[in-house]
Amino acid sequence: MTDGTFQVIALAIYFIAMIVIGLWANSKNNDLDDYVLGGRQLSPTVAALSAGAADMSGWLLMGLPGVIYLSGLSKSDSWMAIGLTIGAWINWKMIAPRLRSYTEVAGDAVTVPVFLSNRLHDKKNLLRIVSGIIILVFFTFYVSSGMVSGGKFFESSFHQNYLTGMLLVAGITMFYTFFGGFMGASYTDMVQGLLMVAALIAVPIVAITNMGGANTVIDAIANTKPDALNLFAGTSIIGIASALAWGLGYFGQPHIIVRFMALRTPRTRKPGAASA
């Protein structure tokens, strides 16, 4: 069999696994709370891996490597990655336990808009409506970017039509989300997170080995672009601070903090922080 055949088989197995996870999660949903928030039974490891995959998949595996390849480490995306790492750790350390506790206190809220409305005693539900609309509008674009990444992956890896790949990814995603609910999305994201970690470890090792070792790679980079490995080349304090500030966005990202709401107990955020 050719390499292309192996790729198709691997992708088919992956898609089938996503569908199976969605159906399995559907069998675990007994009421609306289970469907929306997994009955607050999410393990810290699943929460951390699924949050990371949901947040960084296309950017971490396609966007960031591409920018660093073209421009080197001094580009703002490298500092952005550092800021996001710090922000994720602070998010788990400070936001996770408090949010997990207060969502139960605030009327046992199972969504972010409901929590905000209950926590701030919004009698007219205006805050719930406005925050729900904001999430719907902006996450439409956010989810669309993931579909675009899927389409580009199909186009570059299998030389298939971009739209076909995008629609296939969208169809599989909609299936396990609608059938599996929150747990279906979380466990499929966990699998994706594990694959991302494996790829981020394996690909550099294989690439460096095939190129003759780390010293050879470093010398080749230095000869091509001397400042490529210098984080501070061509940067400024304002530029670095602006890139690092991206980590602050974690504190208000609904698809991240909803994982905190679903944790079994506030204490389980500690192993989650380690996994993240």
GROMACS .gro file of C-alpha atoms in nm:
model
  276
    1MET     CA    1   0.000   0.000   0.000
    2THR     CA    2   0.110   0.354  -0.071
    3ASP     CA    3   0.155   0.629   0.186
    4GLY     CA    4  -0.163   0.789   0.058
    5THR     CA    5  -0.360   0.473   0.130
    6PHE     CA    6  -0.229   0.461   0.486
    7GLN     CA    7  -0.328   0.825   0.532
    8VAL     CA    8  -0.682   0.759   0.411
    9ILE     CA    9  -0.715   0.455   0.640
   10ALA     CA   10  -0.585   0.650   0.940
   11LEU     CA   11  -0.825   0.936   0.870
   12ALA     CA   12  -1.118   0.696   0.829
   13ILE     CA   13  -1.037   0.532   1.163
   14TYR     CA   14  -1.020   0.875   1.324
   15PHE     CA   15  -1.358   0.984   1.189
   16ILE     CA   16  -1.519   0.654   1.291
   17ALA     CA   17  -1.375   0.698   1.641
   18MET     CA   18  -1.530   1.046   1.662
   19ILE     CA   19  -1.870   0.907   1.564
   20VAL     CA   20  -1.843   0.620   1.815
   21ILE     CA   21  -1.751   0.862   2.095
   22GLY     CA   22  -2.052   1.077   2.007
   23LEU     CA   23  -2.285   0.777   2.023
   24TRP     CA   24  -2.127   0.658   2.350
   25ALA     CA   25  -2.170   1.001   2.507
   26ASN     CA   26  -2.532   1.006   2.392
   27SER     CA   27  -2.598   0.688   2.591
   28LYS     CA   28  -2.466   0.862   2.905
   29ASN     CA   29  -2.697   1.163   2.877
   30ASN     CA   30  -3.001   1.121   3.100
   31ASP     CA   31  -3.121   1.480   3.127
   32LEU     CA   32  -3.051   1.834   3.006
   33ASP     CA   33  -2.778   1.892   3.266
   34ASP     CA   34  -2.592   1.586   3.138
   35TYR     CA   35  -2.625   1.702   2.778
   36VAL     CA   36  -2.520   2.062   2.845
   37LEU     CA   37  -2.252   2.013   3.115
   38GLY     CA   38  -2.189   1.640   3.147
   39GLY     CA   39  -2.353   1.627   3.489
   40ARG     CA   40  -2.043   1.801   3.631
   41GLN     CA   41  -1.850   1.474   3.610
   42LEU     CA   42  -1.562   1.579   3.385
   43SER     CA   43  -1.221   1.453   3.496
   44PRO     CA   44  -0.937   1.708   3.516
   45THR     CA   45  -0.728   1.532   3.251
   46VAL     CA   46  -1.015   1.526   3.001
   47ALA     CA   47  -1.095   1.888   3.083
   48ALA     CA   48  -0.736   2.003   3.029
   49LEU     CA   49  -0.674   1.811   2.706
   50SER     CA   50  -1.012   1.900   2.558
   51ALA     CA   51  -0.970   2.268   2.646
   52GLY     CA   52  -0.626   2.276   2.484
   53ALA     CA   53  -0.748   2.102   2.169
   54ALA     CA   54  -1.056   2.322   2.141
   55ASP     CA   55  -0.849   2.635   2.183
   56MET     CA   56  -0.533   2.575   1.980
   57SER     CA   57  -0.580   2.297   1.725
   58GLY     CA   58  -0.558   2.474   1.389
   59TRP     CA   59  -0.337   2.760   1.509
   60LEU     CA   60  -0.095   2.539   1.702
   61LEU     CA   61  -0.048   2.274   1.432
   62MET     CA   62  -0.073   2.486   1.118
   63GLY     CA   63  -0.058   2.860   1.183
   64LEU     CA   64   0.220   2.886   1.444
   65PRO     CA   65   0.466   2.643   1.275
   66GLY     CA   66   0.410   2.818   0.943
   67VAL     CA   67   0.483   3.163   1.085
   68ILE     CA   68   0.794   3.043   1.270
   69TYR     CA   69   0.916   2.864   0.956
   70LEU     CA   70   0.883   3.181   0.750
   71SER     CA   71   0.989   3.445   1.001
   72GLY     CA   72   1.173   3.275   1.288
   73LEU     CA   73   1.113   3.289   1.662
   74SER     CA   74   1.125   3.668   1.678
   75LYS     CA   75   0.781   3.697   1.523
   76SER     CA   76   0.508   3.802   1.770
   77ASP     CA   77   0.343   3.459   1.744
   78SER     CA   78   0.627   3.307   1.947
   79TRP     CA   79   0.569   3.553   2.229
   80MET     CA   80   0.198   3.497   2.189
   81ALA     CA   81   0.251   3.125   2.250
   82ILE     CA   82   0.443   3.206   2.569
   83GLY     CA   83   0.166   3.441   2.683
   84LEU     CA   84  -0.101   3.179   2.613
   85THR     CA   85   0.091   2.920   2.814
   86ILE     CA   86   0.114   3.153   3.113
   87GLY     CA   87  -0.250   3.257   3.072
   88ALA     CA   88  -0.368   2.895   3.062
   89TRP     CA   89  -0.182   2.814   3.384
   90ILE     CA   90  -0.324   3.119   3.566
   91ASN     CA   91  -0.669   3.032   3.434
   92TRP     CA   92  -0.655   2.687   3.591
   93LYS     CA   93  -0.496   2.818   3.908
   94MET     CA   94  -0.727   3.112   3.982
   95ILE     CA   95  -1.044   3.097   3.773
   96ALA     CA   96  -1.120   2.724   3.769
   97PRO     CA   97  -1.186   2.659   4.141
   98ARG     CA   98  -1.386   2.978   4.192
   99LEU     CA   99  -1.599   2.934   3.883
  100ARG     CA  100  -1.667   2.568   3.965
  101SER     CA  101  -1.789   2.665   4.312
  102TYR     CA  102  -1.990   2.973   4.217
  103THR     CA  103  -2.177   2.809   3.929
  104GLU     CA  104  -2.340   2.576   4.180
  105VAL     CA  105  -2.406   2.855   4.428
  106ALA     CA  106  -2.552   3.080   4.155
  107GLY     CA  107  -2.861   2.871   4.088
  108ASP     CA  108  -2.667   2.565   3.969
  109ALA     CA  109  -2.593   2.740   3.638
  110VAL     CA  110  -2.493   2.512   3.351
  111THR     CA  111  -2.404   2.777   3.091
  112VAL     CA  112  -2.193   3.091   3.106
  113PRO     CA  113  -2.483   3.330   3.023
  114VAL     CA  114  -2.701   3.174   3.294
  115PHE     CA  115  -2.417   3.198   3.545
  116LEU     CA  116  -2.357   3.567   3.472
  117SER     CA  117  -2.728   3.641   3.497
  118ASN     CA  118  -2.771   3.455   3.827
  119ARG     CA  119  -2.446   3.576   3.980
  120LEU     CA  120  -2.524   3.943   3.911
  121HIS     CA  121  -2.896   3.907   3.998
  122ASP     CA  122  -3.017   4.017   3.657
  123LYS     CA  123  -3.395   4.005   3.707
  124LYS     CA  124  -3.474   4.102   3.348
  125ASN     CA  125  -3.240   3.840   3.198
  126LEU     CA  126  -3.089   4.111   2.979
  127LEU     CA  127  -2.736   3.997   3.059
  128ARG     CA  128  -2.823   3.640   2.966
  129ILE     CA  129  -2.961   3.747   2.630
  130VAL     CA  130  -2.677   3.986   2.543
  131SER     CA  131  -2.400   3.743   2.643
  132GLY     CA  132  -2.573   3.462   2.452
  133ILE     CA  133  -2.590   3.675   2.137
  134ILE     CA  134  -2.223   3.777   2.172
  135ILE     CA  135  -2.117   3.413   2.205
  136LEU     CA  136  -2.332   3.309   1.908
  137VAL     CA  137  -2.201   3.582   1.678
  138PHE     CA  138  -1.831   3.561   1.756
  139PHE     CA  139  -1.815   3.185   1.790
  140THR     CA  140  -1.968   3.151   1.446
  141PHE     CA  141  -1.647   3.303   1.310
  142TYR     CA  142  -1.433   3.105   1.555
  143VAL     CA  143  -1.585   2.770   1.456
  144SER     CA  144  -1.562   2.870   1.090
  145SER     CA  145  -1.185   2.908   1.126
  146GLY     CA  146  -1.167   2.547   1.244
  147MET     CA  147  -1.365   2.435   0.941
  148VAL     CA  148  -1.128   2.632   0.718
  149SER     CA  149  -0.831   2.452   0.877
  150GLY     CA  150  -0.998   2.119   0.804
  151GLY     CA  151  -1.058   2.214   0.442
  152LYS     CA  152  -0.698   2.328   0.395
  153PHE     CA  153  -0.574   2.006   0.554
  154PHE     CA  154  -0.770   1.797   0.304
  155GLU     CA  155  -0.657   2.012   0.015
  156SER     CA  156  -0.286   1.996   0.103
  157SER     CA  157  -0.267   1.637   0.231
  158PHE     CA  158  -0.504   1.450  -0.003
  159HIS     CA  159  -0.528   1.692  -0.296
  160GLN     CA  160  -0.904   1.691  -0.255
  161ASN     CA  161  -1.148   1.973  -0.309
  162TYR     CA  162  -1.125   2.232  -0.031
  163LEU     CA  163  -1.502   2.264   0.008
  164THR     CA  164  -1.548   1.886   0.026
  165GLY     CA  165  -1.296   1.858   0.309
  166MET     CA  166  -1.452   2.147   0.496
  167LEU     CA  167  -1.803   2.002   0.467
  168LEU     CA  168  -1.682   1.658   0.580
  169VAL     CA  169  -1.516   1.801   0.890
  170ALA     CA  170  -1.825   2.011   0.963
  171GLY     CA  171  -2.054   1.710   0.922
  172ILE     CA  172  -1.855   1.487   1.159
  173THR     CA  173  -1.827   1.769   1.414
  174MET     CA  174  -2.200   1.839   1.405
  175PHE     CA  175  -2.279   1.469   1.445
  176TYR     CA  176  -2.082   1.406   1.764
  177THR     CA  177  -2.181   1.745   1.906
  178PHE     CA  178  -2.555   1.709   1.851
  179PHE     CA  179  -2.567   1.344   1.958
  180GLY     CA  180  -2.308   1.346   2.235
  181GLY     CA  181  -2.358   1.694   2.375
  182PHE     CA  182  -2.095   1.836   2.606
  183MET     CA  183  -1.938   1.500   2.692
  184GLY     CA  184  -1.922   1.402   2.326
  185ALA     CA  185  -1.741   1.725   2.240
  186SER     CA  186  -1.511   1.697   2.543
  187TYR     CA  187  -1.400   1.339   2.481
  188THR     CA  188  -1.348   1.389   2.108
  189ASP     CA  189  -1.143   1.698   2.191
  190MET     CA  190  -0.945   1.490   2.441
  191VAL     CA  191  -0.857   1.239   2.168
  192GLN     CA  192  -0.760   1.526   1.941
  193GLY     CA  193  -0.549   1.672   2.221
  194LEU     CA  194  -0.361   1.345   2.264
  195LEU     CA  195  -0.298   1.328   1.889
  196MET     CA  196  -0.174   1.687   1.893
  197VAL     CA  197   0.069   1.613   2.177
  198ALA     CA  198   0.194   1.303   1.993
  199ALA     CA  199   0.241   1.501   1.671
  200LEU     CA  200   0.420   1.788   1.846
  201ILE     CA  201   0.665   1.538   1.995
  202ALA     CA  202   0.707   1.296   1.705
  203VAL     CA  203   0.726   1.531   1.405
  204PRO     CA  204   1.025   1.737   1.530
  205ILE     CA  205   1.211   1.420   1.632
  206VAL     CA  206   1.157   1.256   1.291
  207ALA     CA  207   1.240   1.577   1.103
  208ILE     CA  208   1.559   1.647   1.299
  209THR     CA  209   1.671   1.284   1.268
  210ASN     CA  210   1.617   1.280   0.892
  211MET     CA  211   1.811   1.605   0.855
  212GLY     CA  212   2.117   1.467   1.032
  213GLY     CA  213   2.070   1.574   1.392
  214ALA     CA  214   2.004   1.887   1.597
  215ASN     CA  215   2.342   2.050   1.527
  216THR     CA  216   2.293   2.016   1.152
  217VAL     CA  217   1.948   2.173   1.174
  218ILE     CA  218   2.071   2.463   1.389
  219ASP     CA  219   2.363   2.528   1.152
  220ALA     CA  220   2.133   2.521   0.850
  221ILE     CA  221   1.895   2.769   1.013
  222ALA     CA  222   2.183   2.997   1.115
  223ASN     CA  223   2.320   2.996   0.759
  224THR     CA  224   1.980   3.071   0.608
  225LYS     CA  225   1.858   3.331   0.857
  226PRO     CA  226   2.101   3.415   1.141
  227ASP     CA  227   1.838   3.576   1.366
  228ALA     CA  228   1.575   3.306   1.319
  229LEU     CA  229   1.638   3.151   1.663
  230ASN     CA  230   1.666   3.482   1.847
  231LEU     CA  231   1.342   3.561   2.033
  232PHE     CA  232   1.436   3.927   2.071
  233ALA     CA  233   1.550   4.006   1.716
  234GLY     CA  234   1.353   4.290   1.565
  235THR     CA  235   1.111   4.312   1.857
  236SER     CA  236   1.020   4.587   2.103
  237ILE     CA  237   0.897   4.598   2.460
  238ILE     CA  238   0.553   4.707   2.343
  239GLY     CA  239   0.540   4.430   2.083
  240ILE     CA  240   0.639   4.164   2.335
  241ALA     CA  241   0.393   4.294   2.596
  242SER     CA  242   0.112   4.304   2.339
  243ALA     CA  243   0.180   3.946   2.233
  244LEU     CA  244   0.203   3.821   2.592
  245ALA     CA  245  -0.128   3.993   2.670
  246TRP     CA  246  -0.307   3.742   2.448
  247GLY     CA  247  -0.296   3.509   2.748
  248LEU     CA  248  -0.547   3.735   2.926
  249GLY     CA  249  -0.813   3.621   2.680
  250TYR     CA  250  -0.830   3.281   2.848
  251PHE     CA  251  -1.015   3.426   3.146
  252GLY     CA  252  -1.326   3.493   2.939
  253GLN     CA  253  -1.331   3.228   2.666
  254PRO     CA  254  -1.663   3.040   2.707
  255HIS     CA  255  -1.546   2.715   2.548
  256ILE     CA  256  -1.254   2.704   2.796
  257ILE     CA  257  -1.418   2.812   3.121
  258VAL     CA  258  -1.719   2.588   3.064
  259ARG     CA  259  -1.477   2.298   3.126
  260PHE     CA  260  -1.416   2.440   3.473
  261MET     CA  261  -1.789   2.443   3.537
  262ALA     CA  262  -1.806   2.074   3.446
  263LEU     CA  263  -1.528   1.955   3.680
  264ARG     CA  264  -1.627   1.699   3.944
  265THR     CA  265  -1.517   1.922   4.232
  266PRO     CA  266  -1.321   2.250   4.266
  267ARG     CA  267  -1.024   2.051   4.395
  268THR     CA  268  -0.990   1.855   4.071
  269ARG     CA  269  -0.857   2.165   3.895
  270LYS     CA  270  -0.508   2.091   4.042
  271PRO     CA  271  -0.434   1.784   3.827
  272GLY     CA  272  -0.607   1.968   3.543
  273ALA     CA  273  -0.357   2.253   3.572
  274ALA     CA  274  -0.072   2.002   3.558
  275SER     CA  275  -0.221   1.837   3.248
  276ALA     CA  276  -0.273   2.174   3.079
   0.00000   0.00000   0.00000
